[in-house]
GROMACS .gro file of C-alpha atoms in nm:
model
  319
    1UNK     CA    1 -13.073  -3.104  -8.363
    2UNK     CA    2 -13.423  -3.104  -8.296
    3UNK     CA    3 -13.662  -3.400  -8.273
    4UNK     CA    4 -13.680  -3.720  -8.428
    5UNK     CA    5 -13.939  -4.030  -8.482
    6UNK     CA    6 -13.824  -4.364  -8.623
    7UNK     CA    7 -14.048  -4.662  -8.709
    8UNK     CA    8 -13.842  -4.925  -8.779
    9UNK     CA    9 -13.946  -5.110  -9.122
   10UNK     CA   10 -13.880  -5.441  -8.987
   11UNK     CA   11 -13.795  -5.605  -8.652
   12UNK     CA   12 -13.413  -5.540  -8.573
   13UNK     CA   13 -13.270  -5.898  -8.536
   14UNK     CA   14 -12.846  -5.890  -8.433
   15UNK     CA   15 -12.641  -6.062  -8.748
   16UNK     CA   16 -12.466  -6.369  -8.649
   17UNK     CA   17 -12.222  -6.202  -8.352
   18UNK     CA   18 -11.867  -6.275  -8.574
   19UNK     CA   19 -11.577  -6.387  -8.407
   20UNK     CA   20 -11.524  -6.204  -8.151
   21UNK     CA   21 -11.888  -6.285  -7.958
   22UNK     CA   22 -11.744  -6.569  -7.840
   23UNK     CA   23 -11.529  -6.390  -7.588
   24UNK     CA   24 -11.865  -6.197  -7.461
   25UNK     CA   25 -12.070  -6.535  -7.437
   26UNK     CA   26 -11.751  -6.649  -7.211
   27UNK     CA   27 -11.800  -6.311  -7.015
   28UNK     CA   28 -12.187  -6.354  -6.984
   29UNK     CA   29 -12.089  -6.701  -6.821
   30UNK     CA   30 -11.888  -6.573  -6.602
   31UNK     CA   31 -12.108  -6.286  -6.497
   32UNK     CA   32 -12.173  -6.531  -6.171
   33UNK     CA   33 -11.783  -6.614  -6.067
   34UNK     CA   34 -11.598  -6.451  -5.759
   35UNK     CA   35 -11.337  -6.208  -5.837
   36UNK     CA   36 -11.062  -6.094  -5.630
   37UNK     CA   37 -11.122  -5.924  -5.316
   38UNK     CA   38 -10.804  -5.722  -5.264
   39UNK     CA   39 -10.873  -5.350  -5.309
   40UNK     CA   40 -10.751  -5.186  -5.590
   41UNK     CA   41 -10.739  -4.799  -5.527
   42UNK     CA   42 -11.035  -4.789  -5.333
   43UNK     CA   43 -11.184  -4.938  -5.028
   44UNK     CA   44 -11.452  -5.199  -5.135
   45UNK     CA   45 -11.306  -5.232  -5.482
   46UNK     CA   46 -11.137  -5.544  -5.616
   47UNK     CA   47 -10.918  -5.543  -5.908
   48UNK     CA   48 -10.992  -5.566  -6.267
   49UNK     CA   49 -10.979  -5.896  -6.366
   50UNK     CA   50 -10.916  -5.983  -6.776
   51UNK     CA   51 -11.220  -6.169  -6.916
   52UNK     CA   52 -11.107  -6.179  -7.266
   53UNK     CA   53 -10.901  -5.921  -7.492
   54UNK     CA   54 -11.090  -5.612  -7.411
   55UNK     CA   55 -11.308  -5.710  -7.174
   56UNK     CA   56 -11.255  -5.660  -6.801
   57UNK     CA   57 -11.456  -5.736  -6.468
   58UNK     CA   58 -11.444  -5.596  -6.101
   59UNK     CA   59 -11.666  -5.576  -5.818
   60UNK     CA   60 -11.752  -5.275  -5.602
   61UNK     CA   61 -11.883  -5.275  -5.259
   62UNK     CA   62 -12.063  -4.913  -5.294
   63UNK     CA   63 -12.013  -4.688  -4.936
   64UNK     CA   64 -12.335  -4.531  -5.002
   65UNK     CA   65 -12.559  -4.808  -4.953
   66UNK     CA   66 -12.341  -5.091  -4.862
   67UNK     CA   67 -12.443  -5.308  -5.176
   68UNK     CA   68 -12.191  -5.473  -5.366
   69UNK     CA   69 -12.204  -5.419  -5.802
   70UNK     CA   70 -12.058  -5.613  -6.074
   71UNK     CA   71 -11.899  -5.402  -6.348
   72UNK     CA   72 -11.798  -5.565  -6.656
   73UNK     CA   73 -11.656  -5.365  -6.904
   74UNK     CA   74 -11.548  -5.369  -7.277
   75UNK     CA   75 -11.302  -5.189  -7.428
   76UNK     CA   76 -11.196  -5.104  -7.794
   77UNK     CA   77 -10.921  -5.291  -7.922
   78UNK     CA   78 -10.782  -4.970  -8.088
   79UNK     CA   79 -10.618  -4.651  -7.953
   80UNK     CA   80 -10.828  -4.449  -7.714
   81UNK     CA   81 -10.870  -4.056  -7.931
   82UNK     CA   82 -10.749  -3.781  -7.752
   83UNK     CA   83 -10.977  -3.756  -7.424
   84UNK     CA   84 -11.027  -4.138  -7.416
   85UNK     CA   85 -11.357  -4.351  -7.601
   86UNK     CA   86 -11.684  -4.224  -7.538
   87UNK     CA   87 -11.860  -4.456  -7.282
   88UNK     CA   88 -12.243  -4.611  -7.277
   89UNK     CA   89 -12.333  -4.688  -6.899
   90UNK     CA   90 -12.586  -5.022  -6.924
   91UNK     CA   91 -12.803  -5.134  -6.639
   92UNK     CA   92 -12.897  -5.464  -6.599
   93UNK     CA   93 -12.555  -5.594  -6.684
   94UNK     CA   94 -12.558  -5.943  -6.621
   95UNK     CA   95 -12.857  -5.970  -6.871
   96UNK     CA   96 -12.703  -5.712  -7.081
   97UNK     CA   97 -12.339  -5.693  -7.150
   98UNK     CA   98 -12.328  -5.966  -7.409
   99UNK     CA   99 -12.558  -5.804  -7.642
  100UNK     CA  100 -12.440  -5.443  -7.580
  101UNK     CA  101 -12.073  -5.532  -7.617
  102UNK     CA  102 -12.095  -5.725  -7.901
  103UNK     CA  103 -12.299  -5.438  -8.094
  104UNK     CA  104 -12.062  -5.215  -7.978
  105UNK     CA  105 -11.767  -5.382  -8.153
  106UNK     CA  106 -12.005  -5.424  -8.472
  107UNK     CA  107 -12.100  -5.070  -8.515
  108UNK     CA  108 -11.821  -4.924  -8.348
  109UNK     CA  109 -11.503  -4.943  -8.630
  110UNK     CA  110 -11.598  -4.560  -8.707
  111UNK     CA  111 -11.720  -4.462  -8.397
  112UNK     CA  112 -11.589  -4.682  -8.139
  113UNK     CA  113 -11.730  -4.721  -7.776
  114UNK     CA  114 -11.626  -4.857  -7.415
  115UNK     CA  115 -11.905  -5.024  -7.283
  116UNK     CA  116 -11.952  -5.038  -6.903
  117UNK     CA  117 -12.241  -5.276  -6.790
  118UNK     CA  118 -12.357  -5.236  -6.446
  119UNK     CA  119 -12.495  -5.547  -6.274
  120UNK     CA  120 -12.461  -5.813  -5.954
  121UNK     CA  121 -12.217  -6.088  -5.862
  122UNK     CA  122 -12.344  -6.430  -5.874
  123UNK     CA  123 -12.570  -6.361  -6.122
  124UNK     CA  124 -12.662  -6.447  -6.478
  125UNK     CA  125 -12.944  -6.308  -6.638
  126UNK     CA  126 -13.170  -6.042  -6.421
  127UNK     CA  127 -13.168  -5.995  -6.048
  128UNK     CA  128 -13.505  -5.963  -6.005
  129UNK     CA  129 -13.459  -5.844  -5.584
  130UNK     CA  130 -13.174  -5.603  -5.670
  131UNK     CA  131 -13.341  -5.444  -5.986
  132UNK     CA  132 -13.622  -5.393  -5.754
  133UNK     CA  133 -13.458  -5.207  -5.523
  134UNK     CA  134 -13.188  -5.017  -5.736
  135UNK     CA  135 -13.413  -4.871  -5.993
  136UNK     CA  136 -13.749  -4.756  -5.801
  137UNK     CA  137 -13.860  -4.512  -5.583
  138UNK     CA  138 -14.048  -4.660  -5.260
  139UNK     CA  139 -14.351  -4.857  -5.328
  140UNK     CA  140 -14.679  -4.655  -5.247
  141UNK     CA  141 -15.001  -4.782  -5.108
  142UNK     CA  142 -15.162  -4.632  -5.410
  143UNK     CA  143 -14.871  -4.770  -5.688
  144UNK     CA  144 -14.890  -5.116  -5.502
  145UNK     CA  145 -15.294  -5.120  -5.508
  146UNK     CA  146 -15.234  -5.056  -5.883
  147UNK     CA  147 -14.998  -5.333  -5.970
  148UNK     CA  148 -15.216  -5.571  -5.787
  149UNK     CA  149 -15.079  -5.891  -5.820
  150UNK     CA  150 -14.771  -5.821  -5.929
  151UNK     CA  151 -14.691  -5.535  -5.702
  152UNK     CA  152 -14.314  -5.628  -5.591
  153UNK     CA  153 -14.275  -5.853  -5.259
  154UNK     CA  154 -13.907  -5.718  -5.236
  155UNK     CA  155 -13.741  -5.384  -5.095
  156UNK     CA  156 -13.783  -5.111  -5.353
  157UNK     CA  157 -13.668  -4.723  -5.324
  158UNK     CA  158 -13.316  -4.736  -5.389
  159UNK     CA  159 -13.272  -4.530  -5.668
  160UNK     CA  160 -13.145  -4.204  -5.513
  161UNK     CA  161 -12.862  -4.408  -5.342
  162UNK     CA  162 -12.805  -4.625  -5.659
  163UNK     CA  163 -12.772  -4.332  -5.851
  164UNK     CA  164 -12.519  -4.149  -5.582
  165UNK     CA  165 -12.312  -4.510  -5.632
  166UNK     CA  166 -12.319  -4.443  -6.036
  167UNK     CA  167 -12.197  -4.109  -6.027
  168UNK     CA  168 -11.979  -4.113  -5.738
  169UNK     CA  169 -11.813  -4.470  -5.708
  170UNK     CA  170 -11.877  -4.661  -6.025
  171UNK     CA  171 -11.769  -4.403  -6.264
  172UNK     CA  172 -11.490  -4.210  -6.083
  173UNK     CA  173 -11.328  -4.618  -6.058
  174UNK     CA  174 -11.401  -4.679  -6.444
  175UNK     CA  175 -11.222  -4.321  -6.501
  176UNK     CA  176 -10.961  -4.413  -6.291
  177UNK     CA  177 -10.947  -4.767  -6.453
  178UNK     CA  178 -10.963  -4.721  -6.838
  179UNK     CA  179 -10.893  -4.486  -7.129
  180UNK     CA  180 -11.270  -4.338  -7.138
  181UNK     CA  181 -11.394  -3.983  -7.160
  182UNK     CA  182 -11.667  -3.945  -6.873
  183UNK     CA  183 -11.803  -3.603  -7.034
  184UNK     CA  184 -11.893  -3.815  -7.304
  185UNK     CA  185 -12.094  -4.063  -7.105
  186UNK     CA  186 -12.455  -4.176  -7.199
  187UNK     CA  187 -12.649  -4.416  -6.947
  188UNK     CA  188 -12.879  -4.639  -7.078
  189UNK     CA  189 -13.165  -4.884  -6.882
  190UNK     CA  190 -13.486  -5.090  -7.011
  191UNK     CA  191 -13.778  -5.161  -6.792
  192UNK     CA  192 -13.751  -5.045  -6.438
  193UNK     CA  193 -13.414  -4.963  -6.567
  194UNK     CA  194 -13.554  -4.690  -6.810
  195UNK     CA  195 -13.758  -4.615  -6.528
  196UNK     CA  196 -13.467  -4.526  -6.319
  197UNK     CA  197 -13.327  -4.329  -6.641
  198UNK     CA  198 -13.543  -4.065  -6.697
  199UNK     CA  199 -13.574  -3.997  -6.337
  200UNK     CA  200 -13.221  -3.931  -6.362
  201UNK     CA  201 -13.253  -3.747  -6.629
  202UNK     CA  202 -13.534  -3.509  -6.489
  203UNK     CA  203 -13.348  -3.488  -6.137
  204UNK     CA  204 -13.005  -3.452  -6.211
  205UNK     CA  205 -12.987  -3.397  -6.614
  206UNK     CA  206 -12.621  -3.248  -6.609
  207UNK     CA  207 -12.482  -3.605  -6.512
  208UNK     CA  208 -12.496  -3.790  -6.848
  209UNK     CA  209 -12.428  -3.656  -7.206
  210UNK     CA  210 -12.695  -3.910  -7.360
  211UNK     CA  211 -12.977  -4.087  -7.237
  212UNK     CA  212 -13.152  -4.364  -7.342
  213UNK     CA  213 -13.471  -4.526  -7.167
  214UNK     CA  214 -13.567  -4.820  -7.291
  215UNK     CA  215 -13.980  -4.921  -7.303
  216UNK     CA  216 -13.935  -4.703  -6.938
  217UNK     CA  217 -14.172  -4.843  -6.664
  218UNK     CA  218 -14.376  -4.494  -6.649
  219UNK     CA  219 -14.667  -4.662  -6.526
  220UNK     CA  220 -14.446  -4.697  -6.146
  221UNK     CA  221 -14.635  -4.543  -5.869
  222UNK     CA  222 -14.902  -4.426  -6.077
  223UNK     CA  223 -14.746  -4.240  -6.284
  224UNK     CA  224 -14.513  -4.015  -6.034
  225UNK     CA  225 -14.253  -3.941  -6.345
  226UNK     CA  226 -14.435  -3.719  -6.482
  227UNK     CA  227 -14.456  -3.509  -6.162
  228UNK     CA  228 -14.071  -3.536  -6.184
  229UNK     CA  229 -14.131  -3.425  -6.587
  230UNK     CA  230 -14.330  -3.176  -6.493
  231UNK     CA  231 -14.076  -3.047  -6.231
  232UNK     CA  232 -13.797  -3.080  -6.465
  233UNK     CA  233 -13.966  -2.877  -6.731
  234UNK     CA  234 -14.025  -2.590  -6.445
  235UNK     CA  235 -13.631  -2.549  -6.359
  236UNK     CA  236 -13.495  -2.244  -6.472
  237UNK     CA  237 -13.152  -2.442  -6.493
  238UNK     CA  238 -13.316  -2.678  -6.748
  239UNK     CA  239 -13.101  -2.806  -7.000
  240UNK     CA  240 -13.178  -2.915  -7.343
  241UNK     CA  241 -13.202  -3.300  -7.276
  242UNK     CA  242 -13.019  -3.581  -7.555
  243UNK     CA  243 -13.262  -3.849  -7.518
  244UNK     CA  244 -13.360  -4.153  -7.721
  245UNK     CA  245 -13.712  -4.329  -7.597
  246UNK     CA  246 -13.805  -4.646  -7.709
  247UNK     CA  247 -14.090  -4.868  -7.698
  248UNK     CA  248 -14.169  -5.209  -7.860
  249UNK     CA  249 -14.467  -5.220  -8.082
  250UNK     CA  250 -14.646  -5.482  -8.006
  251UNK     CA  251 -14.631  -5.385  -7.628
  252UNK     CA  252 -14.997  -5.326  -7.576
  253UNK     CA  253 -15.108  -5.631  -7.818
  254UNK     CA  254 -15.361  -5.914  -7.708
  255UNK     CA  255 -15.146  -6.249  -7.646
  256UNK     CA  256 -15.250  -6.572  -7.672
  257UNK     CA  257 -15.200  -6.694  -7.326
  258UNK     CA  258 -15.332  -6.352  -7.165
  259UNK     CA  259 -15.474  -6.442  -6.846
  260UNK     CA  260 -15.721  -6.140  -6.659
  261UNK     CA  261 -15.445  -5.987  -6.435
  262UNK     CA  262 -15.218  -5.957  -6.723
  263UNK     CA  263 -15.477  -5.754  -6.937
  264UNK     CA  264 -15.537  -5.576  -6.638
  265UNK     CA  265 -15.218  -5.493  -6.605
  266UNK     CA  266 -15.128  -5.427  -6.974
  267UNK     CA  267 -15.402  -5.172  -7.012
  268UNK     CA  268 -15.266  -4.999  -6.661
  269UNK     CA  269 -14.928  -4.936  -6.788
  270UNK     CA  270 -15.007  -4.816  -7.126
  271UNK     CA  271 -14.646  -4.890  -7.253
  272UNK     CA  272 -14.665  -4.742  -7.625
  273UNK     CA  273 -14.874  -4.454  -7.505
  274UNK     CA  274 -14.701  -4.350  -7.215
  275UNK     CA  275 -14.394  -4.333  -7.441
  276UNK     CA  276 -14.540  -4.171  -7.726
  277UNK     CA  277 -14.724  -3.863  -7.479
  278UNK     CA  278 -14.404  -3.833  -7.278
  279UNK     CA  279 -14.187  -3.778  -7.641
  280UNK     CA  280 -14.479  -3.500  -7.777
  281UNK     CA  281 -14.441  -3.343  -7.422
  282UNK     CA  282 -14.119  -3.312  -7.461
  283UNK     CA  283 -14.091  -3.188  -7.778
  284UNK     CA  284 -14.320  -2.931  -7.728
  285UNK     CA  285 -14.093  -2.847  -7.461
  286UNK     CA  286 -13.771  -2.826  -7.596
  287UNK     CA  287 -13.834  -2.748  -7.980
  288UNK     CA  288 -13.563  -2.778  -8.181
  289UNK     CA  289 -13.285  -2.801  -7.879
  290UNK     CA  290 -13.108  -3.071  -7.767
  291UNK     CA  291 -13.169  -3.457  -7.989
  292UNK     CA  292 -13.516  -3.628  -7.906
  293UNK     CA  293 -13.628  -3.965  -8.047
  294UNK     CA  294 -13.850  -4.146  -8.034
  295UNK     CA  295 -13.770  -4.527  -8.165
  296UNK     CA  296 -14.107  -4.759  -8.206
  297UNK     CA  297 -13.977  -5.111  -8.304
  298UNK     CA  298 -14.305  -5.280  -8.534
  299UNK     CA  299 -14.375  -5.639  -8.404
  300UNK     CA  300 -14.126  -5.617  -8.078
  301UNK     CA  301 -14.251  -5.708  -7.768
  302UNK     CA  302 -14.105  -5.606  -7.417
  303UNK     CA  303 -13.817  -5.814  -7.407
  304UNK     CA  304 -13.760  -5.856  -7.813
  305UNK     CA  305 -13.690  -5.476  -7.875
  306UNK     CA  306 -13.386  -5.461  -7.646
  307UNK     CA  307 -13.162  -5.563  -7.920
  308UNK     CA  308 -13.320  -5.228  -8.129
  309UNK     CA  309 -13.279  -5.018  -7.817
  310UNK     CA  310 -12.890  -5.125  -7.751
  311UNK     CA  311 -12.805  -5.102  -8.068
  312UNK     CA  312 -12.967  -4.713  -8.095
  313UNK     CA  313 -12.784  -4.628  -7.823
  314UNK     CA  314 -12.433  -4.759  -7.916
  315UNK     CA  315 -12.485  -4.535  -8.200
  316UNK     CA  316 -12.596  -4.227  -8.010
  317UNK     CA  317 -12.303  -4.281  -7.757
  318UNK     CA  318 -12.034  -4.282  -8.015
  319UNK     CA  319 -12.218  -3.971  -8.152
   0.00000   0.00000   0.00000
C-alpha cells in the first residue's frame, strides 16, 4: 500500500447537499434536544430515537468517567453486506455530523458507510469545556507557559478515560444497536480531536482499522506526541498503521487581523510543519506497509479544510 501525498488542485468546496441534507440540517438542530431517559440495554443508555430515515440519536451516560455523550448516527438506506457497513467514528459531533453524514450518503452509493458522530447533549456547534477535557492529556506548567494566553481555563486530561468510553461503551452500544461491522471501524477527529487521534493511534493502534487526524493539535504540551511517536515506533508489537493526516494550507499564513499573541502562537504550533515531519517520520518508519497520506488542502485554513478531511475519510472508511 505504501505511502501517499496529495495536494489538492483546488480548495474542496461540498456540492449543493441534494435532497436528502435536509434531514441532516434537521438532525444538526436537534443536536441540543433531550432524548429519552429510559435505558435501553444498558445502564446510562437511553434509547435510539429516529431523527429522520436513517438517522438515529441516543445519549450515553459513560461508567468510566461519569460524563454523559450524544451519539447521532447515520445509517445507509440500503442493505447492510454480509458483516454489516463499515463505520467512520467522528469527534466533535455536534459540529460535525451534518457535514460527515451528508458526504457519506454522496460518496457512499459504491461504498456505503454508517456514520457515528460522537458529541454532547445540549449542544450545537463545539463544546469548547468538554472538547477540552475529552481530547487532551493534563495541562503542563511547561505546555500552559507555551500557549500563553490561550492556554485552556477548563479541566483538560481526559483522554485516557474518553477513549476507555469509545472503545468500551460507545461502540459495543452502536454494535449492539445497528447493522455495522466494528472490525471495519476508522475514527476520525480535527483539532484537539486529531490530537486525541493519533495518541490513540500510537497507544492503542489495534483499536481502529483507519485513522484519520485532522490538522492534529501536535503542538499540545510541547510537543509530548512525539514522545508517544517515538514510543510507538519502539514496540515490538507495532503494527503497520492506516492513517490519513491532513493539514490546511494556508495554516501558517499571515492574516489580516493578526494581532501579536496570535503570531505568537501560530509560529508555536507550526501546523503544516508539524504535519508534514510527523508523515516523513512515519514513512521512513513503516516503508511500504500499511496506507499513509498525507492530504495538504491549497488555500484552506483551520476550520475551511474540514470539509476535505471528512470527505477523505468517508472514502478511506468505505475502503
Amino acid at each position: 500500500m505504501g505511502a501517499r501525498i496529495d495536494l489538492l488542485e483546488m480548495p474542496v468546496v461540498l456540492r449543493p447537499l441534494m435532497p436528502f441534507a435536509a434531514a441532516f440540517v434537521l438532525a444538526f438542530a436537534l443536536s441540543g434536544t433531550p432524548l429519552p431517559a429510559r435505558a435501553a440495554g444498558a445502564p446510562g443508555v437511553a434509547d435510539a430515537v429516529p431523527v429522520a430515515p436513517g438517522l438515529h440519536a441516543f445519549d450515553l451516560t459513560a461508567a468510566r468517567n461519569g460524563l454523559t455523550y450524544r451519539v447521532d448516527v447515520s445509517v445507509p438506506p440500503v442493505t447492510p453486506p454480509p458483516g454489516g457497513f463499515p463505520v467512520l467514528y467522528v469527534l466533535d459531533g455536534n459540529a460535525f455530523f451534518g457535514v460527515a453524514g451528508t458526504t457519506a450518503r454522496l460518496l457512499g452509493w459504491e461504498r456505503p458507510i454508517a456514520v457515528v458522530a460522537i458529541g454532547y447533549p445540549g449542544v450545537i456547534g463545539f463544546d469548547l469545556t468538554r472538547r477540552y477535557l475529552d481530547f487532551t492529556s493534563a495541562v503542563t506548567p511547561r505546555g500552559r507557559s507555551i500557549m500563553g494566553t490561550r492556554a485552556p481555563k477548563v479541566p483538560t486530561g481526559g483522554d485516557e478515560a474518553f477513549l476507555d468510553v469509545i472503545l468500551n461503551e460507545i461502540r459495543p452500544e452502536v454494535v449492539r444497536r445497528f447493522p455495522v461491522n466494528d472490525d471495519r471501524a476508522s475514527l476520525f477527529g480535527h483539532s484537539l480531536g486529531g490530537r486525541f487521534v493519533l495518541h490513540a493511534a500510537f497507544t492503542r493502534p489495534h483499536t481502529f482499522r483507519r485513522w484519520m487526524a485532522s490538522s492534529p493539535s501536535i503542538w499540545w504540551n510541547d510537543r509530548e506526541l512525539l514522545t508517544e511517536e517515538a514510543n510507538f515506533a519502539a514496540r515490538a508489537d507495532r503494527p503497520a498503521l492506516n492513517l490519513t493526516l491532513a493539514v490546511g494550507g494556508a495554516e501558517q499564513d499571515p492574516e489580516a487581523d493578526d494581532t501579536p499573541e496570535r503570531v505568537a502562537f501560530r509560529n508555536m504550533a507550526r501546523m503544516i510543519d508539524g504535519v508534514r515531519d510527523m508523515y516523513v517520520r512515519l514513512v521512513e518508519l513503516q516503508g511500504d506497509a500499511g496506507h499513509l497520506e498525507l492530504l495538504v488542502v491549497p488555500g484552506e485554513g483551520h476550520i475551511s479544510m474540514v470539509p476535505a478531511a471528512l470527505a477523505r475519510a468517508v472514502r478511506r472508511a468505505g475502503e
